[in-house]
mmCIF file of C-alpha atoms and ligand atoms in Angstrom:
data_model
loop_
_atom_site.group_PDB
_atom_site.id
_atom_site.type_symbol
_atom_site.label_atom_id
_atom_site.label_comp_id
_atom_site.label_asym_id
_atom_site.label_seq_id
_atom_site.Cartn_x
_atom_site.Cartn_y
_atom_site.Cartn_z
ATOM 1 C CA MET A 1 10.957 -33.461 -76.353
ATOM 2 C CA ARG A 2 8.791 -34.103 -73.574
ATOM 3 C CA GLU A 3 5.723 -34.782 -73.168
ATOM 4 C CA SER A 4 3.690 -33.531 -69.817
ATOM 5 C CA ALA A 5 1.469 -35.028 -68.016
ATOM 6 C CA SER A 6 -1.017 -32.913 -69.173
ATOM 7 C CA GLY A 7 -0.020 -33.576 -72.569
ATOM 8 C CA PHE A 8 1.774 -30.776 -74.139
ATOM 9 C CA ILE A 9 4.806 -31.320 -75.693
ATOM 10 C CA SER A 10 7.510 -28.519 -74.681
ATOM 11 C CA HIS A 11 11.568 -28.897 -76.041
ATOM 12 C CA PRO A 12 14.623 -28.740 -74.749
ATOM 13 C CA LEU A 13 15.949 -24.772 -76.650
ATOM 14 C CA LEU A 14 12.387 -23.003 -75.603
ATOM 15 C CA SER A 15 12.886 -24.374 -72.067
ATOM 16 C CA ALA A 16 16.082 -23.353 -71.962
ATOM 17 C CA ALA A 17 15.629 -19.569 -72.751
ATOM 18 C CA GLY A 18 12.425 -20.039 -69.733
ATOM 19 C CA VAL A 19 10.100 -19.477 -71.425
ATOM 20 C CA ALA A 20 6.374 -21.927 -70.344
ATOM 21 C CA HIS A 21 5.202 -23.523 -73.344
ATOM 22 C CA GLY A 22 3.781 -25.748 -75.211
ATOM 23 C CA PHE A 23 2.426 -28.278 -78.255
ATOM 24 C CA GLY A 24 -1.271 -29.107 -77.470
ATOM 25 C CA THR A 25 -1.784 -33.244 -78.150
ATOM 26 C CA ARG A 26 -5.553 -34.650 -77.546
ATOM 27 C CA ARG A 27 -4.488 -35.100 -74.007
ATOM 28 C CA ALA A 28 -4.185 -31.760 -73.807
ATOM 29 C CA ALA A 29 -6.659 -29.648 -71.822
ATOM 30 C CA GLU A 30 -8.456 -26.375 -72.886
ATOM 31 C CA THR A 31 -6.771 -23.534 -71.742
ATOM 32 C CA ASP A 32 -8.436 -20.480 -72.234
ATOM 33 C CA GLY A 33 -5.111 -17.830 -70.427
ATOM 34 C CA PRO A 34 -3.793 -16.961 -73.982
ATOM 35 C CA ALA A 35 -4.717 -15.046 -76.016
ATOM 36 C CA ARG A 36 -5.456 -15.966 -79.602
ATOM 37 C CA PRO A 37 -5.605 -14.253 -83.718
ATOM 38 C CA ARG A 38 -8.434 -15.732 -85.756
ATOM 39 C CA GLN A 39 -6.167 -17.781 -88.438
ATOM 40 C CA VAL A 40 -6.741 -16.815 -91.663
ATOM 41 C CA HIS A 41 -3.734 -18.576 -93.906
ATOM 42 C CA GLY A 42 -1.605 -14.614 -93.694
ATOM 43 C CA ALA A 43 1.827 -13.289 -93.114
ATOM 44 C CA ALA A 44 0.401 -10.703 -90.170
ATOM 45 C CA VAL A 45 1.196 -10.628 -87.246
ATOM 46 C CA ALA A 46 -0.837 -9.795 -84.086
ATOM 47 C CA ARG A 47 1.077 -8.150 -80.981
ATOM 48 C CA LEU A 48 -0.044 -8.397 -77.693
ATOM 49 C CA GLY A 49 -1.059 -4.915 -75.740
ATOM 50 C CA PRO A 50 -0.979 -3.580 -72.696
ATOM 51 C CA GLY A 51 -4.403 -4.853 -71.300
ATOM 52 C CA GLY A 52 -3.859 -8.332 -72.494
ATOM 53 C CA GLU A 53 -5.821 -7.815 -75.785
ATOM 54 C CA LEU A 54 -4.358 -8.168 -79.332
ATOM 55 C CA ASP A 55 -3.763 -5.044 -81.608
ATOM 56 C CA ARG A 56 -5.067 -7.188 -84.505
ATOM 57 C CA GLU A 57 -7.993 -9.892 -84.330
ATOM 58 C CA GLN A 58 -7.025 -11.355 -87.731
ATOM 59 C CA ALA A 59 -3.170 -12.423 -87.688
ATOM 60 C CA ASP A 60 -0.941 -15.502 -88.105
ATOM 61 C CA ALA A 61 1.547 -15.502 -85.905
ATOM 62 C CA VAL A 62 1.366 -14.116 -82.363
ATOM 63 C CA LEU A 63 3.685 -11.776 -80.274
ATOM 64 C CA SER A 64 4.781 -10.703 -76.264
ATOM 65 C CA ASP A 65 6.913 -9.513 -74.372
ATOM 66 C CA ARG A 66 4.672 -9.142 -71.515
ATOM 67 C CA PRO A 67 5.437 -11.271 -68.452
ATOM 68 C CA GLY A 68 2.847 -13.702 -67.778
ATOM 69 C CA PHE A 69 0.741 -12.711 -71.019
ATOM 70 C CA GLY A 70 0.854 -16.008 -73.304
ATOM 71 C CA VAL A 71 -0.006 -16.617 -76.801
ATOM 72 C CA ALA A 72 -1.015 -19.387 -78.519
ATOM 73 C CA ILE A 73 -2.262 -20.570 -82.161
ATOM 74 C CA VAL A 74 -4.458 -23.832 -83.312
ATOM 75 C CA THR A 75 -3.200 -26.334 -86.359
ATOM 76 C CA ALA A 76 -4.897 -29.581 -87.195
ATOM 77 C CA ASP A 77 -1.767 -30.737 -89.623
ATOM 78 C CA CYS A 78 -0.417 -27.157 -90.375
ATOM 79 C CA VAL A 79 2.741 -26.485 -88.741
ATOM 80 C CA PRO A 80 3.364 -24.502 -85.411
ATOM 81 C CA ILE A 81 6.070 -22.814 -84.381
ATOM 82 C CA LEU A 82 7.039 -21.859 -81.120
ATOM 83 C CA ALA A 83 9.957 -19.394 -80.891
ATOM 84 C CA ALA A 84 11.820 -16.908 -78.469
ATOM 85 C CA LEU A 85 14.294 -14.281 -77.873
ATOM 86 C CA GLY A 86 17.477 -15.814 -76.552
ATOM 87 C CA SER A 87 16.979 -13.558 -73.033
ATOM 88 C CA GLY A 88 12.627 -14.986 -73.075
ATOM 89 C CA ARG A 89 12.004 -12.100 -72.943
ATOM 90 C CA ALA A 90 9.621 -12.209 -75.799
ATOM 91 C CA VAL A 91 7.848 -14.524 -77.617
ATOM 92 C CA VAL A 92 5.529 -15.583 -80.826
ATOM 93 C CA ALA A 93 3.961 -18.350 -81.932
ATOM 94 C CA ILE A 94 3.231 -19.015 -85.542
ATOM 95 C CA HIS A 95 0.973 -21.210 -87.796
ATOM 96 C CA ALA A 96 2.042 -22.130 -90.948
ATOM 97 C CA GLY A 97 0.565 -24.148 -93.707
ATOM 98 C CA TRP A 98 1.210 -23.925 -97.175
ATOM 99 C CA ARG A 99 -0.544 -20.751 -97.395
ATOM 100 C CA GLY A 100 1.396 -18.615 -95.232
ATOM 101 C CA LEU A 101 4.476 -19.606 -95.735
ATOM 102 C CA ALA A 102 4.570 -19.120 -99.684
ATOM 103 C CA ALA A 103 2.794 -15.104 -97.548
ATOM 104 C CA GLY A 104 6.385 -15.112 -95.672
ATOM 105 C CA VAL A 105 4.565 -15.586 -92.674
ATOM 106 C CA VAL A 106 7.672 -17.055 -90.827
ATOM 107 C CA GLY A 107 9.688 -14.809 -92.151
ATOM 108 C CA ALA A 108 7.383 -12.224 -91.028
ATOM 109 C CA GLY A 109 6.546 -13.703 -87.122
ATOM 110 C CA ILE A 110 10.327 -14.109 -86.092
ATOM 111 C CA ALA A 111 11.427 -10.269 -87.966
ATOM 112 C CA ALA A 112 8.657 -8.632 -85.160
ATOM 113 C CA LEU A 113 10.293 -11.152 -82.479
ATOM 114 C CA ARG A 114 14.021 -9.990 -83.177
ATOM 115 C CA ALA A 115 12.234 -6.281 -83.832
ATOM 116 C CA GLN A 116 12.306 -6.281 -79.393
ATOM 117 C CA GLY A 117 15.669 -7.999 -79.016
ATOM 118 C CA GLN A 118 18.962 -6.128 -78.842
ATOM 119 C CA SER A 119 21.236 -6.294 -81.352
ATOM 120 C CA GLY A 120 22.590 -9.565 -81.992
ATOM 121 C CA GLU A 121 20.741 -11.243 -79.725
ATOM 122 C CA ARG A 122 20.181 -14.945 -80.772
ATOM 123 C CA VAL A 123 16.514 -16.140 -81.510
ATOM 124 C CA VAL A 124 15.638 -19.436 -80.214
ATOM 125 C CA ALA A 125 12.882 -21.636 -82.415
ATOM 126 C CA ALA A 126 10.653 -24.854 -82.065
ATOM 127 C CA VAL A 127 8.685 -26.598 -85.123
ATOM 128 C CA GLY A 128 5.923 -28.660 -83.106
ATOM 129 C CA PRO A 129 3.587 -31.216 -84.483
ATOM 130 C CA ARG A 130 2.320 -30.763 -88.422
ATOM 131 C CA ILE A 131 0.949 -33.355 -91.319
ATOM 132 C CA GLY A 132 4.908 -34.621 -92.837
ATOM 133 C CA ARG A 133 5.653 -35.637 -95.814
ATOM 134 C CA CYS A 134 4.276 -39.553 -95.579
ATOM 135 C CA CYS A 135 0.587 -37.873 -96.077
ATOM 136 C CA TYR A 136 0.485 -34.567 -97.739
ATOM 137 C CA GLU A 137 -0.406 -35.079 -101.105
ATOM 138 C CA VAL A 138 -0.286 -32.135 -103.210
ATOM 139 C CA ASP A 139 -0.627 -30.492 -106.770
ATOM 140 C CA ALA A 140 0.356 -28.040 -108.332
ATOM 141 C CA PRO A 141 -1.802 -25.230 -107.292
ATOM 142 C CA VAL A 142 0.334 -25.444 -104.530
ATOM 143 C CA MET A 143 3.570 -26.026 -105.241
ATOM 144 C CA ASP A 144 3.979 -23.021 -108.383
ATOM 145 C CA PRO A 145 3.215 -20.173 -105.367
ATOM 146 C CA LEU A 146 5.694 -22.426 -102.642
ATOM 147 C CA ARG A 147 8.750 -22.559 -105.423
ATOM 148 C CA SER A 148 8.537 -18.777 -106.170
ATOM 149 C CA ARG A 149 9.275 -18.271 -102.248
ATOM 150 C CA PHE A 150 11.589 -20.825 -101.762
ATOM 151 C CA GLY A 151 13.058 -21.882 -105.876
ATOM 152 C CA SER A 152 14.972 -25.029 -105.818
ATOM 153 C CA GLY A 153 14.411 -25.206 -102.101
ATOM 154 C CA VAL A 154 10.727 -27.327 -103.008
ATOM 155 C CA ASP A 155 12.142 -29.901 -104.759
ATOM 156 C CA ALA A 156 14.503 -30.709 -101.294
ATOM 157 C CA ALA A 157 12.067 -31.597 -99.864
ATOM 158 C CA SER A 158 9.495 -33.253 -101.957
ATOM 159 C CA GLU A 159 8.969 -36.058 -104.343
ATOM 160 C CA ALA A 160 7.293 -36.849 -106.981
ATOM 161 C CA SER A 161 3.971 -39.075 -106.737
ATOM 162 C CA ARG A 162 1.156 -39.633 -109.554
ATOM 163 C CA ALA A 163 1.065 -37.860 -112.163
ATOM 164 C CA GLY A 164 1.117 -33.384 -111.679
ATOM 165 C CA HIS A 165 1.295 -34.947 -107.869
ATOM 166 C CA TRP A 166 3.622 -34.689 -104.978
ATOM 167 C CA TRP A 167 4.787 -35.805 -101.796
ATOM 168 C CA LEU A 168 5.261 -32.471 -99.497
ATOM 169 C CA ASP A 169 7.433 -31.983 -95.756
ATOM 170 C CA LEU A 170 5.834 -28.685 -94.859
ATOM 171 C CA GLY A 171 7.924 -29.104 -91.481
ATOM 172 C CA GLN A 172 11.331 -29.091 -94.164
ATOM 173 C CA LEU A 173 10.295 -25.707 -96.055
ATOM 174 C CA VAL A 174 9.815 -24.130 -92.588
ATOM 175 C CA ALA A 175 13.239 -24.506 -90.789
ATOM 176 C CA THR A 176 14.344 -23.658 -94.752
ATOM 177 C CA ASP A 177 12.665 -20.133 -93.937
ATOM 178 C CA LEU A 178 14.018 -20.175 -89.999
ATOM 179 C CA GLY A 179 17.093 -20.547 -91.354
ATOM 180 C CA ARG A 180 16.854 -17.694 -93.595
ATOM 181 C CA SER A 181 15.071 -15.731 -90.835
ATOM 182 C CA GLY A 182 18.251 -16.012 -89.402
ATOM 183 C CA VAL A 183 17.432 -18.492 -87.194
ATOM 184 C CA ALA A 184 20.622 -20.724 -86.142
ATOM 185 C CA ALA A 185 21.124 -24.898 -86.302
ATOM 186 C CA ASP A 186 21.864 -25.147 -83.242
ATOM 187 C CA ASP A 187 18.841 -22.831 -82.059
ATOM 188 C CA LEU A 188 16.336 -24.239 -84.061
ATOM 189 C CA GLY A 189 14.557 -27.834 -83.044
ATOM 190 C CA VAL A 190 12.592 -29.999 -85.559
ATOM 191 C CA LEU A 191 10.305 -32.138 -84.052
ATOM 192 C CA ASP A 192 10.471 -35.845 -85.198
ATOM 193 C CA GLY A 193 7.547 -37.995 -85.340
ATOM 194 C CA VAL A 194 5.166 -36.458 -84.931
ATOM 195 C CA CYS A 195 2.553 -36.455 -88.332
ATOM 196 C CA THR A 196 -0.412 -35.513 -87.245
ATOM 197 C CA ALA A 197 -2.087 -37.675 -89.883
ATOM 198 C CA CYS A 198 -0.502 -40.883 -88.886
ATOM 199 C CA GLY A 199 -0.460 -40.031 -85.100
ATOM 200 C CA LYS A 200 -4.553 -40.976 -85.062
ATOM 201 C CA GLU A 201 -4.099 -41.652 -81.266
ATOM 202 C CA ARG A 202 -1.771 -38.227 -80.383
ATOM 203 C CA PHE A 203 -2.507 -35.218 -83.029
ATOM 204 C CA GLU A 204 -6.150 -33.739 -84.231
ATOM 205 C CA SER A 205 -5.497 -33.822 -88.431
ATOM 206 C CA PHE A 206 -7.525 -31.990 -91.076
ATOM 207 C CA ARG A 207 -6.797 -34.722 -93.762
ATOM 208 C CA ARG A 208 -7.888 -37.306 -92.107
ATOM 209 C CA ASP A 209 -11.298 -36.121 -90.609
ATOM 210 C CA GLY A 210 -11.931 -34.011 -92.657
ATOM 211 C CA ALA A 211 -14.841 -30.916 -90.676
ATOM 212 C CA GLU A 212 -14.745 -33.196 -87.948
ATOM 213 C CA ALA A 213 -11.099 -32.386 -87.102
ATOM 214 C CA GLY A 214 -10.657 -30.945 -84.004
ATOM 215 C CA ARG A 215 -7.201 -28.384 -83.282
ATOM 216 C CA LEU A 216 -4.392 -29.123 -80.756
ATOM 217 C CA LEU A 217 -3.715 -25.656 -79.341
ATOM 218 C CA HIS A 218 0.244 -24.437 -78.966
ATOM 219 C CA TYR A 219 1.223 -21.202 -76.258
ATOM 220 C CA ILE A 220 4.148 -20.021 -75.109
ATOM 221 C CA GLN A 221 4.969 -17.184 -73.199
ATOM 222 C CA PRO A 222 7.985 -14.721 -72.076
ATOM 223 C CA ALA A 223 10.223 -15.713 -68.607
ATOM 224 C CA GLY A 224 9.226 -14.473 -65.654
ATOM 225 C CA SER A 225 5.612 -15.084 -66.315
ATOM 226 C CA PRO A 226 3.438 -16.336 -63.448
ATOM 227 C CA PRO A 227 2.120 -19.939 -63.320
ATOM 228 C CA PRO A 228 -0.986 -20.831 -65.147
ATOM 229 C CA ALA A 229 -4.080 -19.612 -62.697
ATOM 230 C CA ARG A 230 -5.447 -22.870 -63.478
ATOM 231 C CA ALA A 231 -2.061 -24.784 -61.819
ATOM 232 C CA GLN A 232 -2.458 -21.666 -59.217
ATOM 233 C CA GLY A 233 -5.934 -22.924 -58.007
ATOM 234 C CA ILE A 234 -4.709 -26.560 -57.974
ATOM 235 C CA ALA A 235 -2.450 -25.881 -56.169
ATOM 236 C CA GLY A 236 -4.460 -23.927 -53.616
ATOM 237 C CA GLY A 237 -7.309 -26.641 -53.098
ATOM 238 C CA ALA A 238 -5.065 -28.734 -52.038
HETATM 239 ZN ZN1 LIG B 301 2.105 -39.455 -91.717
#
């Protein structure tokens, strides 16, 4: 894990695949380049078309196989997942809260990515800043739909708090889903020490700040991409 001067956290697994990417922190500058869907806590996957437009407006996973055209999602406690084919030729950004997890957004996003690759091509994935078990207390209306999808995996990812409530580890459920989707343990990176609610200095959190919360932007683009226009502009102006 490395945080750049621009406030984006990268992961060596994705860097090794040759894909530009970053999990945003509060320091991260706004970037208007990557295409973003309107997120609705579902399981639909949007794909980048030839002109750089998305083939659907509402989605919680967004895929690009176009060099130079990045995709992004935003979060403020939910789990951001950035994944790429081992070759770096295609990438996907996934937004997964408890509703998206229950709906199967992780599996849908990874399946769409895998469909872009050659048979047996590996997928590398990194799980970014999200609300930790330390700060995420939920009740039965959250636990029940997750239990029907994950079974006893929900018990392993939670512990009882007060009556009818549990501390839940969304990141662990995401890791479970990525494993089920065929991402090998060696190809999966889960950032540690990145609870959005605890980490007030670094992260935005809806649970901590409510309607005042900002959003963190997480982006990824296929290998072979030119540098962002903004970086070119800085270099050109020097
Ligand atoms: Zn926390």
